[in-house]
Amino acid sequence: MVRILAPADQEPCPIHALRKWLDVLTDDGQITPGPLLRRIDRHGNICAKAAGRPPKDDRRCGGITADTVIKTAARAAQLTPVPTPEERAAAAQAKAEAHAAAEEANAVLKAWRTARRTARAAVRRITGHSMRRGWIQQALAAGSPAETVAVHSRHSLRSTAFDAYRSKLLPWSQNQTRLLGLPA
């Protein structure tokens, strides 16, 4: 808790201002749990009554942040510059150029990713999973039951990963087109 000494003059006194604000909230029926500082619209409506829209979170009750207070006070004290029409036009132009540059950069990145993907697909890569997949395929091809291979590789038989490691190609001796009598 922070203690604040009340000055003799009520005008700059934060305690006096707090009491007046609490009176306003009480008169409006807004003494509720939630933030002390609340949104007020240009018609003087507080919190949920402001602008006719309820707050997204009832616990926030239309609360405002310290940033809002500081920005509003700075504008009221005319500390923030008001941009000229030329400055606004320049800002809009800069924004449009930034969006165009971002779109161009995204197109370049997309082309680079596509080229990289194509190049990687053309090169046979060997990874740690190559060894795992190769062992599973060789064990299954040698006639080991899938259950024992799955246990050894720490897979579930219903695992999509284990299923992906299985070789989907049938050996020529099991190829069903041989039964059609076509020349090889």
mmCIF file of C-alpha atoms in Angstrom:
data_model
loop_
_atom_site.group_PDB
_atom_site.id
_atom_site.type_symbol
_atom_site.label_atom_id
_atom_site.label_comp_id
_atom_site.label_asym_id
_atom_site.label_seq_id
_atom_site.Cartn_x
_atom_site.Cartn_y
_atom_site.Cartn_z
ATOM 1 C CA MET A 1 0.000 0.000 0.000
ATOM 2 C CA VAL A 2 1.232 3.476 -0.862
ATOM 3 C CA ARG A 3 0.332 6.351 1.439
ATOM 4 C CA ILE A 4 -0.473 9.690 -0.127
ATOM 5 C CA LEU A 5 -0.619 12.879 1.902
ATOM 6 C CA ALA A 6 -3.616 15.028 1.078
ATOM 7 C CA PRO A 7 -2.739 18.646 0.260
ATOM 8 C CA ALA A 8 -4.694 21.447 1.906
ATOM 9 C CA ASP A 9 -6.054 22.607 -1.468
ATOM 10 C CA GLN A 10 -8.709 20.184 -2.754
ATOM 11 C CA GLU A 11 -8.199 21.019 -6.438
ATOM 12 C CA PRO A 12 -4.929 19.042 -6.951
ATOM 13 C CA CYS A 13 -5.708 16.495 -4.193
ATOM 14 C CA PRO A 14 -5.768 12.909 -5.520
ATOM 15 C CA ILE A 15 -7.801 11.723 -2.527
ATOM 16 C CA HIS A 16 -10.469 14.360 -3.187
ATOM 17 C CA ALA A 17 -10.510 13.412 -6.892
ATOM 18 C CA LEU A 18 -10.872 9.711 -5.982
ATOM 19 C CA ARG A 19 -13.785 10.422 -3.636
ATOM 20 C CA LYS A 20 -15.557 12.504 -6.291
ATOM 21 C CA TRP A 21 -15.017 9.732 -8.885
ATOM 22 C CA LEU A 22 -16.391 7.101 -6.492
ATOM 23 C CA ASP A 23 -19.436 9.352 -5.934
ATOM 24 C CA VAL A 24 -19.949 9.522 -9.727
ATOM 25 C CA LEU A 25 -19.711 5.718 -10.001
ATOM 26 C CA THR A 26 -22.123 5.289 -7.077
ATOM 27 C CA ASP A 27 -24.670 7.701 -8.562
ATOM 28 C CA ASP A 28 -24.483 5.811 -11.884
ATOM 29 C CA GLY A 29 -24.847 2.402 -10.185
ATOM 30 C CA GLN A 30 -21.369 1.378 -11.316
ATOM 31 C CA ILE A 31 -19.737 0.439 -8.016
ATOM 32 C CA THR A 32 -18.699 -3.036 -9.081
ATOM 33 C CA PRO A 33 -15.585 -5.151 -8.855
ATOM 34 C CA GLY A 34 -13.166 -4.287 -11.607
ATOM 35 C CA PRO A 35 -10.953 -1.423 -12.649
ATOM 36 C CA LEU A 36 -11.237 1.970 -11.016
ATOM 37 C CA LEU A 37 -10.710 3.923 -14.218
ATOM 38 C CA ARG A 38 -13.455 3.267 -16.732
ATOM 39 C CA ARG A 39 -14.337 4.229 -20.267
ATOM 40 C CA ILE A 40 -16.615 7.280 -20.702
ATOM 41 C CA ASP A 41 -18.104 8.171 -24.076
ATOM 42 C CA ARG A 42 -18.630 11.705 -25.382
ATOM 43 C CA HIS A 43 -22.175 11.715 -23.955
ATOM 44 C CA GLY A 44 -20.933 11.048 -20.408
ATOM 45 C CA ASN A 45 -21.987 7.393 -20.323
ATOM 46 C CA ILE A 46 -19.712 5.268 -18.139
ATOM 47 C CA CYS A 47 -18.453 1.719 -18.675
ATOM 48 C CA ALA A 48 -21.029 -0.679 -20.152
ATOM 49 C CA LYS A 49 -23.387 2.193 -20.947
ATOM 50 C CA ALA A 50 -20.665 3.924 -22.958
ATOM 51 C CA ALA A 51 -21.253 3.806 -26.706
ATOM 52 C CA GLY A 52 -24.018 1.242 -26.161
ATOM 53 C CA ARG A 53 -21.666 -1.700 -26.194
ATOM 54 C CA PRO A 54 -21.023 -4.036 -23.280
ATOM 55 C CA PRO A 55 -17.415 -4.805 -22.342
ATOM 56 C CA LYS A 56 -15.931 -8.026 -23.718
ATOM 57 C CA ASP A 57 -14.998 -9.130 -20.204
ATOM 58 C CA ASP A 58 -17.409 -8.225 -17.378
ATOM 59 C CA ARG A 59 -14.544 -8.230 -14.878
ATOM 60 C CA ARG A 60 -12.823 -5.440 -16.846
ATOM 61 C CA CYS A 61 -16.061 -3.413 -16.952
ATOM 62 C CA GLY A 62 -14.808 -1.127 -19.683
ATOM 63 C CA GLY A 63 -11.597 -0.293 -17.842
ATOM 64 C CA ILE A 64 -8.953 1.896 -19.376
ATOM 65 C CA THR A 65 -5.204 1.550 -19.126
ATOM 66 C CA ALA A 66 -2.568 3.950 -17.875
ATOM 67 C CA ASP A 67 -1.488 4.349 -21.498
ATOM 68 C CA THR A 68 -4.967 5.656 -22.365
ATOM 69 C CA VAL A 69 -4.821 8.155 -19.509
ATOM 70 C CA ILE A 70 -1.374 9.403 -20.533
ATOM 71 C CA LYS A 71 -2.251 9.737 -24.223
ATOM 72 C CA THR A 72 -5.527 11.522 -23.448
ATOM 73 C CA ALA A 73 -3.807 13.914 -21.036
ATOM 74 C CA ALA A 74 -1.035 14.610 -23.558
ATOM 75 C CA ARG A 75 -3.598 15.418 -26.274
ATOM 76 C CA ALA A 76 -5.585 17.629 -23.874
ATOM 77 C CA ALA A 77 -2.413 19.531 -22.948
ATOM 78 C CA GLN A 78 -1.601 19.832 -26.671
ATOM 79 C CA LEU A 79 1.716 18.044 -26.175
ATOM 80 C CA THR A 80 1.201 15.745 -29.133
ATOM 81 C CA PRO A 81 1.629 17.413 -32.504
ATOM 82 C CA VAL A 82 -1.296 17.422 -34.910
ATOM 83 C CA PRO A 83 -0.032 16.291 -38.309
ATOM 84 C CA THR A 84 -0.543 18.608 -41.263
ATOM 85 C CA PRO A 85 -2.377 17.360 -44.360
ATOM 86 C CA GLU A 86 1.003 17.059 -46.108
ATOM 87 C CA GLU A 87 2.390 14.948 -43.253
ATOM 88 C CA ARG A 88 -0.691 12.714 -43.320
ATOM 89 C CA ALA A 89 -0.336 12.296 -47.092
ATOM 90 C CA ALA A 90 3.366 11.459 -46.689
ATOM 91 C CA ALA A 91 2.529 8.916 -43.958
ATOM 92 C CA ALA A 92 -0.151 7.324 -46.163
ATOM 93 C CA GLN A 93 2.317 7.157 -49.069
ATOM 94 C CA ALA A 94 4.977 5.581 -46.838
ATOM 95 C CA LYS A 95 2.434 3.041 -45.599
ATOM 96 C CA ALA A 96 1.408 2.145 -49.168
ATOM 97 C CA GLU A 97 5.077 1.756 -50.179
ATOM 98 C CA ALA A 98 5.746 -0.432 -47.128
ATOM 99 C CA HIS A 99 2.789 -2.679 -48.025
ATOM 100 C CA ALA A 100 3.997 -2.942 -51.634
ATOM 101 C CA ALA A 101 7.512 -3.798 -50.453
ATOM 102 C CA ALA A 102 6.116 -6.405 -48.066
ATOM 103 C CA GLU A 103 4.086 -8.009 -50.854
ATOM 104 C CA GLU A 104 7.164 -8.078 -53.088
ATOM 105 C CA ALA A 105 9.267 -9.566 -50.284
ATOM 106 C CA ASN A 106 6.590 -12.223 -49.657
ATOM 107 C CA ALA A 107 6.611 -13.121 -53.362
ATOM 108 C CA VAL A 108 10.411 -13.442 -53.318
ATOM 109 C CA LEU A 109 10.286 -15.582 -50.165
ATOM 110 C CA LYS A 110 7.589 -17.789 -51.654
ATOM 111 C CA ALA A 111 9.651 -18.323 -54.817
ATOM 112 C CA TRP A 112 12.747 -19.073 -52.737
ATOM 113 C CA ARG A 113 10.880 -21.576 -50.556
ATOM 114 C CA THR A 114 9.414 -23.294 -53.617
ATOM 115 C CA ALA A 115 12.845 -23.531 -55.259
ATOM 116 C CA ARG A 116 14.396 -24.838 -52.055
ATOM 117 C CA ARG A 117 11.641 -27.427 -51.642
ATOM 118 C CA THR A 118 12.101 -28.568 -55.251
ATOM 119 C CA ALA A 119 15.887 -28.795 -54.826
ATOM 120 C CA ARG A 120 15.576 -30.734 -51.583
ATOM 121 C CA ALA A 121 13.095 -33.142 -53.152
ATOM 122 C CA ALA A 122 15.539 -33.830 -55.989
ATOM 123 C CA VAL A 123 18.320 -34.807 -53.587
ATOM 124 C CA ARG A 124 18.069 -37.995 -51.599
ATOM 125 C CA ARG A 125 18.559 -37.061 -47.987
ATOM 126 C CA ILE A 126 19.692 -39.348 -45.234
ATOM 127 C CA THR A 127 18.594 -38.439 -41.729
ATOM 128 C CA GLY A 128 18.218 -40.160 -38.383
ATOM 129 C CA HIS A 129 14.761 -41.175 -39.463
ATOM 130 C CA SER A 130 16.214 -42.826 -42.558
ATOM 131 C CA MET A 131 17.914 -45.330 -40.280
ATOM 132 C CA ARG A 132 14.736 -45.890 -38.275
ATOM 133 C CA ARG A 133 12.561 -46.261 -41.353
ATOM 134 C CA GLY A 134 15.107 -48.492 -43.084
ATOM 135 C CA TRP A 135 15.380 -50.816 -40.093
ATOM 136 C CA ILE A 136 11.577 -51.088 -39.795
ATOM 137 C CA GLN A 137 11.230 -51.825 -43.524
ATOM 138 C CA GLN A 138 14.027 -54.405 -43.493
ATOM 139 C CA ALA A 139 12.670 -56.145 -40.379
ATOM 140 C CA LEU A 140 9.182 -56.349 -41.891
ATOM 141 C CA ALA A 141 10.580 -57.522 -45.263
ATOM 142 C CA ALA A 142 12.544 -60.258 -43.458
ATOM 143 C CA GLY A 143 9.243 -61.583 -42.112
ATOM 144 C CA SER A 144 9.327 -60.206 -38.572
ATOM 145 C CA PRO A 145 5.798 -59.727 -37.230
ATOM 146 C CA ALA A 146 4.659 -56.099 -37.230
ATOM 147 C CA GLU A 147 3.809 -56.359 -33.512
ATOM 148 C CA THR A 148 7.397 -57.198 -32.514
ATOM 149 C CA VAL A 149 8.860 -54.577 -34.848
ATOM 150 C CA ALA A 150 6.504 -51.944 -33.403
ATOM 151 C CA VAL A 151 7.442 -52.901 -29.828
ATOM 152 C CA HIS A 152 11.145 -52.764 -30.673
ATOM 153 C CA SER A 153 10.803 -49.364 -32.378
ATOM 154 C CA ARG A 154 8.554 -48.141 -29.542
ATOM 155 C CA HIS A 155 5.530 -47.548 -31.758
ATOM 156 C CA SER A 156 1.896 -48.424 -31.338
ATOM 157 C CA LEU A 157 0.547 -50.646 -34.092
ATOM 158 C CA ARG A 158 -2.132 -47.988 -34.657
ATOM 159 C CA SER A 159 0.523 -45.264 -34.899
ATOM 160 C CA THR A 160 0.383 -43.246 -38.101
ATOM 161 C CA ALA A 161 4.150 -42.791 -37.801
ATOM 162 C CA PHE A 162 4.711 -46.559 -37.752
ATOM 163 C CA ASP A 163 2.332 -46.920 -40.679
ATOM 164 C CA ALA A 164 4.293 -44.254 -42.595
ATOM 165 C CA TYR A 165 7.560 -46.132 -41.970
ATOM 166 C CA ARG A 166 6.158 -49.326 -43.471
ATOM 167 C CA SER A 167 7.010 -49.914 -47.070
ATOM 168 C CA LYS A 168 3.891 -49.580 -49.213
ATOM 169 C CA LEU A 169 5.517 -51.340 -52.154
ATOM 170 C CA LEU A 170 4.775 -54.997 -52.643
ATOM 171 C CA PRO A 171 7.608 -57.290 -53.680
ATOM 172 C CA TRP A 172 7.356 -58.571 -57.256
ATOM 173 C CA SER A 173 6.478 -62.039 -56.003
ATOM 174 C CA GLN A 174 3.274 -60.605 -54.461
ATOM 175 C CA ASN A 175 2.369 -58.275 -57.358
ATOM 176 C CA GLN A 176 -1.212 -59.034 -58.419
ATOM 177 C CA THR A 177 -0.719 -57.997 -62.051
ATOM 178 C CA ARG A 178 1.348 -61.174 -62.582
ATOM 179 C CA LEU A 179 -1.923 -63.093 -62.468
ATOM 180 C CA LEU A 180 -3.173 -61.320 -65.627
ATOM 181 C CA GLY A 181 -0.761 -63.236 -67.831
ATOM 182 C CA LEU A 182 0.792 -60.122 -69.373
ATOM 183 C CA PRO A 183 4.330 -60.312 -70.725
ATOM 184 C CA ALA A 184 6.892 -58.846 -68.352
#
